[in-house]
Amino acid sequence: MPQMMRAAIFVEPGRIVLDEKKVPDVGPLDALVKITTTTICGTDVHILKGEYPVEKGLTIGHEPVGVIEKLGSAVSGYHEGQRVIAGAITPSGTSAACLCGYHSQDGGASRHGFKPLGGWRFGNTIDGAQAEYVLVPDAMANLSPIPDGLEDEQVLMCPDIMSTGFSGAESGAVKIGDTVAVFAQGPIGLCATAGARLMGATTIIAVETVPARMAISRKMGADHIVDFKAVDPVDEIMRLTEGRGVDVSIEALGTQPTFEAALRVLRPGGTLSSLGVYSGDLKLPLGPFCAGLGDHTIRTTLCPGGKERMRRLMSVIASGRLDTRPLVTHRYGLDDIEAAYDLFSHQRDGVLKIAIRP
């Protein structure tokens, strides 16, 4: 095994570069995974732009697909050479937050056991997956074997995009027969659309303007697509629901206008499920908020992680109920990751997700 590896490293706002870094040492509870495929996320672009702060020198990325290279001395139930994924969220499995079911807010060994976003470690507080190798902490809580017959690109969305999108529908408590609006049909919004359909929504209204994304949205389950550049999305959704509003509104972009629109189309007692990463303060408009008396529920969600979550998502893929491969629109080698960031951050050439292979 080599001593050094290539990795995409955060240098400063505006600069993520490919450089060499030492291959991590493996502790008793860890696993070293050789990356075979990873990808770039919108959150990585927030880091690149300096909108989300991380330490200089950190390896970025939180969506690993690979093969176990080395196991820690205390890790059992896995073997070297096994194909695995790990979630973007890597809970310890033992904190108070984890034991309450909030793996994403894992406070580790702290006295009370809760920490906002604490379960998100890859590319946030520890080195991430845009490299030749990644060290997976608490491996027995986080490594999930890839079922035989599934290719890397079939499971590439599971660590984050699929988990996050589905959690938008789950946090919204979508029920059979519900009407659901999904604002934005980027990768997460598309998976939210698919998740709403799987949970039983019978009318799904997607809000988007990019033709290629609109086409994929229909494949993912959208019944109506509202082009926000052609019509006012709030007016159109209220027309489609005959003035009733939607049962669940999923905000998958992270801006004040989309959040506000998602609130305006809710029926009384409806749920706004927010998946966006916001880079500024949000304001609640008094009218659609009904002065706080509309029985609305507003839920925020950081995608669930851990090996059981990953197993369930891969089961959805293996069963044929969802194919996320159309979300991979471009492919780059790790050596060209700086060019991949340039493409993805500027949203050129119809890019949705980029498969990165070392």
JSON list of N, CA and C in Angstrom, two decimals, residues 199-249:
[
{"chain": "A", "resi": 199, "resn": "MET", "atom": "N", "xyz": [-43.54, 6.86, -1.20]},
{"chain": "A", "resi": 199, "resn": "MET", "atom": "CA", "xyz": [-44.30, 6.90, 0.05]},
{"chain": "A", "resi": 199, "resn": "MET", "atom": "C", "xyz": [-45.80, 7.01, -0.16]},
{"chain": "A", "resi": 200, "resn": "GLY", "atom": "N", "xyz": [-46.22, 7.15, -1.42]},
{"chain": "A", "resi": 200, "resn": "GLY", "atom": "CA", "xyz": [-47.66, 7.07, -1.68]},
{"chain": "A", "resi": 200, "resn": "GLY", "atom": "C", "xyz": [-48.32, 8.33, -2.16]},
{"chain": "A", "resi": 201, "resn": "ALA", "atom": "N", "xyz": [-47.58, 9.41, -2.37]},
{"chain": "A", "resi": 201, "resn": "ALA", "atom": "CA", "xyz": [-48.19, 10.63, -2.91]},
{"chain": "A", "resi": 201, "resn": "ALA", "atom": "C", "xyz": [-48.79, 10.32, -4.28]},
{"chain": "A", "resi": 202, "resn": "THR", "atom": "N", "xyz": [-49.98, 10.83, -4.53]},
{"chain": "A", "resi": 202, "resn": "THR", "atom": "CA", "xyz": [-50.66, 10.56, -5.79]},
{"chain": "A", "resi": 202, "resn": "THR", "atom": "C", "xyz": [-50.67, 11.76, -6.73]},
{"chain": "A", "resi": 203, "resn": "THR", "atom": "N", "xyz": [-50.32, 12.92, -6.20]},
{"chain": "A", "resi": 203, "resn": "THR", "atom": "CA", "xyz": [-50.12, 14.10, -7.05]},
{"chain": "A", "resi": 203, "resn": "THR", "atom": "C", "xyz": [-48.83, 14.78, -6.60]},
{"chain": "A", "resi": 204, "resn": "ILE", "atom": "N", "xyz": [-47.86, 14.80, -7.50]},
{"chain": "A", "resi": 204, "resn": "ILE", "atom": "CA", "xyz": [-46.58, 15.43, -7.20]},
{"chain": "A", "resi": 204, "resn": "ILE", "atom": "C", "xyz": [-46.36, 16.56, -8.20]},
{"chain": "A", "resi": 205, "resn": "ILE", "atom": "N", "xyz": [-46.16, 17.77, -7.66]},
{"chain": "A", "resi": 205, "resn": "ILE", "atom": "CA", "xyz": [-45.96, 18.96, -8.48]},
{"chain": "A", "resi": 205, "resn": "ILE", "atom": "C", "xyz": [-44.51, 19.41, -8.30]},
{"chain": "A", "resi": 206, "resn": "ALA", "atom": "N", "xyz": [-43.73, 19.36, -9.37]},
{"chain": "A", "resi": 206, "resn": "ALA", "atom": "CA", "xyz": [-42.33, 19.77, -9.31]},
{"chain": "A", "resi": 206, "resn": "ALA", "atom": "C", "xyz": [-42.20, 21.17, -9.89]},
{"chain": "A", "resi": 207, "resn": "VAL", "atom": "N", "xyz": [-41.33, 21.97, -9.29]},
{"chain": "A", "resi": 207, "resn": "VAL", "atom": "CA", "xyz": [-41.06, 23.33, -9.75]},
{"chain": "A", "resi": 207, "resn": "VAL", "atom": "C", "xyz": [-39.64, 23.38, -10.31]},
{"chain": "A", "resi": 208, "resn": "GLU", "atom": "N", "xyz": [-39.53, 23.69, -11.59]},
{"chain": "A", "resi": 208, "resn": "GLU", "atom": "CA", "xyz": [-38.22, 23.67, -12.26]},
{"chain": "A", "resi": 208, "resn": "GLU", "atom": "C", "xyz": [-38.34, 24.44, -13.57]},
{"chain": "A", "resi": 209, "resn": "THR", "atom": "N", "xyz": [-37.21, 24.83, -14.14]},
{"chain": "A", "resi": 209, "resn": "THR", "atom": "CA", "xyz": [-37.22, 25.52, -15.43]},
{"chain": "A", "resi": 209, "resn": "THR", "atom": "C", "xyz": [-36.26, 24.93, -16.45]},
{"chain": "A", "resi": 210, "resn": "VAL", "atom": "N", "xyz": [-35.31, 24.10, -16.04]},
{"chain": "A", "resi": 210, "resn": "VAL", "atom": "CA", "xyz": [-34.33, 23.52, -16.96]},
{"chain": "A", "resi": 210, "resn": "VAL", "atom": "C", "xyz": [-34.97, 22.31, -17.65]},
{"chain": "A", "resi": 211, "resn": "PRO", "atom": "N", "xyz": [-35.07, 22.33, -18.99]},
{"chain": "A", "resi": 211, "resn": "PRO", "atom": "CA", "xyz": [-35.78, 21.26, -19.71]},
{"chain": "A", "resi": 211, "resn": "PRO", "atom": "C", "xyz": [-35.27, 19.85, -19.39]},
{"chain": "A", "resi": 212, "resn": "ALA", "atom": "N", "xyz": [-33.95, 19.66, -19.32]},
{"chain": "A", "resi": 212, "resn": "ALA", "atom": "CA", "xyz": [-33.42, 18.32, -19.05]},
{"chain": "A", "resi": 212, "resn": "ALA", "atom": "C", "xyz": [-33.84, 17.83, -17.67]},
{"chain": "A", "resi": 213, "resn": "ARG", "atom": "N", "xyz": [-33.84, 18.73, -16.70]},
{"chain": "A", "resi": 213, "resn": "ARG", "atom": "CA", "xyz": [-34.27, 18.34, -15.35]},
{"chain": "A", "resi": 213, "resn": "ARG", "atom": "C", "xyz": [-35.77, 18.07, -15.31]},
{"chain": "A", "resi": 214, "resn": "MET", "atom": "N", "xyz": [-36.53, 18.82, -16.09]},
{"chain": "A", "resi": 214, "resn": "MET", "atom": "CA", "xyz": [-37.96, 18.59, -16.15]},
{"chain": "A", "resi": 214, "resn": "MET", "atom": "C", "xyz": [-38.26, 17.19, -16.70]},
{"chain": "A", "resi": 215, "resn": "ALA", "atom": "N", "xyz": [-37.48, 16.77, -17.70]},
{"chain": "A", "resi": 215, "resn": "ALA", "atom": "CA", "xyz": [-37.68, 15.45, -18.29]},
{"chain": "A", "resi": 215, "resn": "ALA", "atom": "C", "xyz": [-37.37, 14.34, -17.29]},
{"chain": "A", "resi": 216, "resn": "ILE", "atom": "N", "xyz": [-36.26, 14.48, -16.55]},
{"chain": "A", "resi": 216, "resn": "ILE", "atom": "CA", "xyz": [-35.91, 13.47, -15.54]},
{"chain": "A", "resi": 216, "resn": "ILE", "atom": "C", "xyz": [-36.94, 13.49, -14.41]},
{"chain": "A", "resi": 217, "resn": "SER", "atom": "N", "xyz": [-37.45, 14.65, -14.07]},
{"chain": "A", "resi": 217, "resn": "SER", "atom": "CA", "xyz": [-38.44, 14.77, -13.01]},
{"chain": "A", "resi": 217, "resn": "SER", "atom": "C", "xyz": [-39.67, 13.91, -13.29]},
{"chain": "A", "resi": 218, "resn": "ARG", "atom": "N", "xyz": [-40.09, 13.89, -14.54]},
{"chain": "A", "resi": 218, "resn": "ARG", "atom": "CA", "xyz": [-41.24, 13.05, -14.88]},
{"chain": "A", "resi": 218, "resn": "ARG", "atom": "C", "xyz": [-40.91, 11.57, -14.68]},
{"chain": "A", "resi": 219, "resn": "LYS", "atom": "N", "xyz": [-39.69, 11.18, -15.01]},
{"chain": "A", "resi": 219, "resn": "LYS", "atom": "CA", "xyz": [-39.28, 9.79, -14.80]},
{"chain": "A", "resi": 219, "resn": "LYS", "atom": "C", "xyz": [-39.25, 9.45, -13.31]},
{"chain": "A", "resi": 220, "resn": "MET", "atom": "N", "xyz": [-38.93, 10.44, -12.49]},
{"chain": "A", "resi": 220, "resn": "MET", "atom": "CA", "xyz": [-38.84, 10.22, -11.05]},
{"chain": "A", "resi": 220, "resn": "MET", "atom": "C", "xyz": [-40.21, 10.23, -10.37]},
{"chain": "A", "resi": 221, "resn": "GLY", "atom": "N", "xyz": [-41.24, 10.68, -11.08]},
{"chain": "A", "resi": 221, "resn": "GLY", "atom": "CA", "xyz": [-42.57, 10.59, -10.49]},
{"chain": "A", "resi": 221, "resn": "GLY", "atom": "C", "xyz": [-43.40, 11.85, -10.50]},
{"chain": "A", "resi": 222, "resn": "ALA", "atom": "N", "xyz": [-42.90, 12.96, -11.06]},
{"chain": "A", "resi": 222, "resn": "ALA", "atom": "CA", "xyz": [-43.68, 14.19, -11.07]},
{"chain": "A", "resi": 222, "resn": "ALA", "atom": "C", "xyz": [-44.89, 14.06, -12.01]},
{"chain": "A", "resi": 223, "resn": "ASP", "atom": "N", "xyz": [-46.05, 14.48, -11.52]},
{"chain": "A", "resi": 223, "resn": "ASP", "atom": "CA", "xyz": [-47.27, 14.47, -12.33]},
{"chain": "A", "resi": 223, "resn": "ASP", "atom": "C", "xyz": [-47.47, 15.79, -13.06]},
{"chain": "A", "resi": 224, "resn": "HIS", "atom": "N", "xyz": [-47.04, 16.88, -12.43]},
{"chain": "A", "resi": 224, "resn": "HIS", "atom": "CA", "xyz": [-47.11, 18.20, -13.03]},
{"chain": "A", "resi": 224, "resn": "HIS", "atom": "C", "xyz": [-45.76, 18.87, -12.83]},
{"chain": "A", "resi": 225, "resn": "ILE", "atom": "N", "xyz": [-45.32, 19.65, -13.82]},
{"chain": "A", "resi": 225, "resn": "ILE", "atom": "CA", "xyz": [-44.09, 20.41, -13.67]},
{"chain": "A", "resi": 225, "resn": "ILE", "atom": "C", "xyz": [-44.40, 21.87, -13.95]},
{"chain": "A", "resi": 226, "resn": "VAL", "atom": "N", "xyz": [-44.09, 22.71, -12.99]},
{"chain": "A", "resi": 226, "resn": "VAL", "atom": "CA", "xyz": [-44.35, 24.14, -13.09]},
{"chain": "A", "resi": 226, "resn": "VAL", "atom": "C", "xyz": [-43.05, 24.84, -13.44]},
{"chain": "A", "resi": 227, "resn": "ASP", "atom": "N", "xyz": [-43.04, 25.51, -14.58]},
{"chain": "A", "resi": 227, "resn": "ASP", "atom": "CA", "xyz": [-41.88, 26.28, -15.01]},
{"chain": "A", "resi": 227, "resn": "ASP", "atom": "C", "xyz": [-41.96, 27.66, -14.37]},
{"chain": "A", "resi": 228, "resn": "PHE", "atom": "N", "xyz": [-41.10, 27.91, -13.38]},
{"chain": "A", "resi": 228, "resn": "PHE", "atom": "CA", "xyz": [-41.21, 29.16, -12.62]},
{"chain": "A", "resi": 228, "resn": "PHE", "atom": "C", "xyz": [-40.83, 30.39, -13.42]},
{"chain": "A", "resi": 229, "resn": "LYS", "atom": "N", "xyz": [-40.23, 30.19, -14.60]},
{"chain": "A", "resi": 229, "resn": "LYS", "atom": "CA", "xyz": [-39.95, 31.33, -15.46]},
{"chain": "A", "resi": 229, "resn": "LYS", "atom": "C", "xyz": [-41.13, 31.67, -16.37]},
{"chain": "A", "resi": 230, "resn": "ALA", "atom": "N", "xyz": [-42.05, 30.75, -16.51]},
{"chain": "A", "resi": 230, "resn": "ALA", "atom": "CA", "xyz": [-43.21, 30.97, -17.38]},
{"chain": "A", "resi": 230, "resn": "ALA", "atom": "C", "xyz": [-44.44, 31.43, -16.60]},
{"chain": "A", "resi": 231, "resn": "VAL", "atom": "N", "xyz": [-44.57, 30.97, -15.36]},
{"chain": "A", "resi": 231, "resn": "VAL", "atom": "CA", "xyz": [-45.73, 31.32, -14.54]},
{"chain": "A", "resi": 231, "resn": "VAL", "atom": "C", "xyz": [-45.28, 31.53, -13.10]},
{"chain": "A", "resi": 232, "resn": "ASP", "atom": "N", "xyz": [-46.12, 32.18, -12.31]},
{"chain": "A", "resi": 232, "resn": "ASP", "atom": "CA", "xyz": [-45.85, 32.28, -10.88]},
{"chain": "A", "resi": 232, "resn": "ASP", "atom": "C", "xyz": [-46.13, 30.92, -10.25]},
{"chain": "A", "resi": 233, "resn": "PRO", "atom": "N", "xyz": [-45.12, 30.29, -9.64]},
{"chain": "A", "resi": 233, "resn": "PRO", "atom": "CA", "xyz": [-45.32, 28.92, -9.15]},
{"chain": "A", "resi": 233, "resn": "PRO", "atom": "C", "xyz": [-46.38, 28.81, -8.06]},
{"chain": "A", "resi": 234, "resn": "VAL", "atom": "N", "xyz": [-46.48, 29.83, -7.20]},
{"chain": "A", "resi": 234, "resn": "VAL", "atom": "CA", "xyz": [-47.50, 29.78, -6.15]},
{"chain": "A", "resi": 234, "resn": "VAL", "atom": "C", "xyz": [-48.89, 29.81, -6.77]},
{"chain": "A", "resi": 235, "resn": "ASP", "atom": "N", "xyz": [-49.12, 30.74, -7.68]},
{"chain": "A", "resi": 235, "resn": "ASP", "atom": "CA", "xyz": [-50.44, 30.83, -8.33]},
{"chain": "A", "resi": 235, "resn": "ASP", "atom": "C", "xyz": [-50.77, 29.54, -9.07]},
{"chain": "A", "resi": 236, "resn": "GLU", "atom": "N", "xyz": [-49.79, 28.98, -9.77]},
{"chain": "A", "resi": 236, "resn": "GLU", "atom": "CA", "xyz": [-50.05, 27.78, -10.56]},
{"chain": "A", "resi": 236, "resn": "GLU", "atom": "C", "xyz": [-50.34, 26.57, -9.67]},
{"chain": "A", "resi": 237, "resn": "ILE", "atom": "N", "xyz": [-49.60, 26.43, -8.58]},
{"chain": "A", "resi": 237, "resn": "ILE", "atom": "CA", "xyz": [-49.85, 25.30, -7.67]},
{"chain": "A", "resi": 237, "resn": "ILE", "atom": "C", "xyz": [-51.21, 25.44, -7.00]},
{"chain": "A", "resi": 238, "resn": "MET", "atom": "N", "xyz": [-51.58, 26.65, -6.64]},
{"chain": "A", "resi": 238, "resn": "MET", "atom": "CA", "xyz": [-52.90, 26.85, -6.06]},
{"chain": "A", "resi": 238, "resn": "MET", "atom": "C", "xyz": [-54.00, 26.56, -7.09]},
{"chain": "A", "resi": 239, "resn": "ARG", "atom": "N", "xyz": [-53.74, 26.87, -8.35]},
{"chain": "A", "resi": 239, "resn": "ARG", "atom": "CA", "xyz": [-54.71, 26.55, -9.41]},
{"chain": "A", "resi": 239, "resn": "ARG", "atom": "C", "xyz": [-54.84, 25.04, -9.56]},
{"chain": "A", "resi": 240, "resn": "LEU", "atom": "N", "xyz": [-53.69, 24.35, -9.59]},
{"chain": "A", "resi": 240, "resn": "LEU", "atom": "CA", "xyz": [-53.71, 22.90, -9.76]},
{"chain": "A", "resi": 240, "resn": "LEU", "atom": "C", "xyz": [-54.39, 22.18, -8.61]},
{"chain": "A", "resi": 241, "resn": "THR", "atom": "N", "xyz": [-54.34, 22.78, -7.42]},
{"chain": "A", "resi": 241, "resn": "THR", "atom": "CA", "xyz": [-54.98, 22.16, -6.24]},
{"chain": "A", "resi": 241, "resn": "THR", "atom": "C", "xyz": [-56.35, 22.78, -5.94]},
{"chain": "A", "resi": 242, "resn": "GLU", "atom": "N", "xyz": [-56.88, 23.55, -6.90]},
{"chain": "A", "resi": 242, "resn": "GLU", "atom": "CA", "xyz": [-58.20, 24.18, -6.77]},
{"chain": "A", "resi": 242, "resn": "GLU", "atom": "C", "xyz": [-58.31, 25.03, -5.51]},
{"chain": "A", "resi": 243, "resn": "GLY", "atom": "N", "xyz": [-57.18, 25.70, -5.19]},
{"chain": "A", "resi": 243, "resn": "GLY", "atom": "CA", "xyz": [-57.17, 26.61, -4.05]},
{"chain": "A", "resi": 243, "resn": "GLY", "atom": "C", "xyz": [-56.93, 25.96, -2.71]},
{"chain": "A", "resi": 244, "resn": "ARG", "atom": "N", "xyz": [-56.83, 24.65, -2.66]},
{"chain": "A", "resi": 244, "resn": "ARG", "atom": "CA", "xyz": [-56.66, 23.93, -1.39]},
{"chain": "A", "resi": 244, "resn": "ARG", "atom": "C", "xyz": [-55.24, 24.06, -0.85]},
{"chain": "A", "resi": 245, "resn": "GLY", "atom": "N", "xyz": [-54.25, 24.00, -1.75]},
{"chain": "A", "resi": 245, "resn": "GLY", "atom": "CA", "xyz": [-52.86, 23.92, -1.33]},
{"chain": "A", "resi": 245, "resn": "GLY", "atom": "C", "xyz": [-52.41, 22.48, -1.20]},
{"chain": "A", "resi": 246, "resn": "VAL", "atom": "N", "xyz": [-51.14, 22.30, -0.95]},
{"chain": "A", "resi": 246, "resn": "VAL", "atom": "CA", "xyz": [-50.57, 20.94, -0.90]},
{"chain": "A", "resi": 246, "resn": "VAL", "atom": "C", "xyz": [-50.47, 20.46, 0.54]},
{"chain": "A", "resi": 247, "resn": "ASP", "atom": "N", "xyz": [-50.44, 19.15, 0.68]},
{"chain": "A", "resi": 247, "resn": "ASP", "atom": "CA", "xyz": [-50.29, 18.55, 2.01]},
{"chain": "A", "resi": 247, "resn": "ASP", "atom": "C", "xyz": [-48.86, 18.69, 2.53]},
{"chain": "A", "resi": 248, "resn": "VAL", "atom": "N", "xyz": [-47.91, 18.52, 1.61]},
{"chain": "A", "resi": 248, "resn": "VAL", "atom": "CA", "xyz": [-46.50, 18.59, 1.96]},
{"chain": "A", "resi": 248, "resn": "VAL", "atom": "C", "xyz": [-45.77, 19.40, 0.90]},
{"chain": "A", "resi": 249, "resn": "SER", "atom": "N", "xyz": [-44.93, 20.29, 1.35]},
{"chain": "A", "resi": 249, "resn": "SER", "atom": "CA", "xyz": [-44.12, 21.11, 0.45]},
{"chain": "A", "resi": 249, "resn": "SER", "atom": "C", "xyz": [-42.65, 20.87, 0.80]}
]
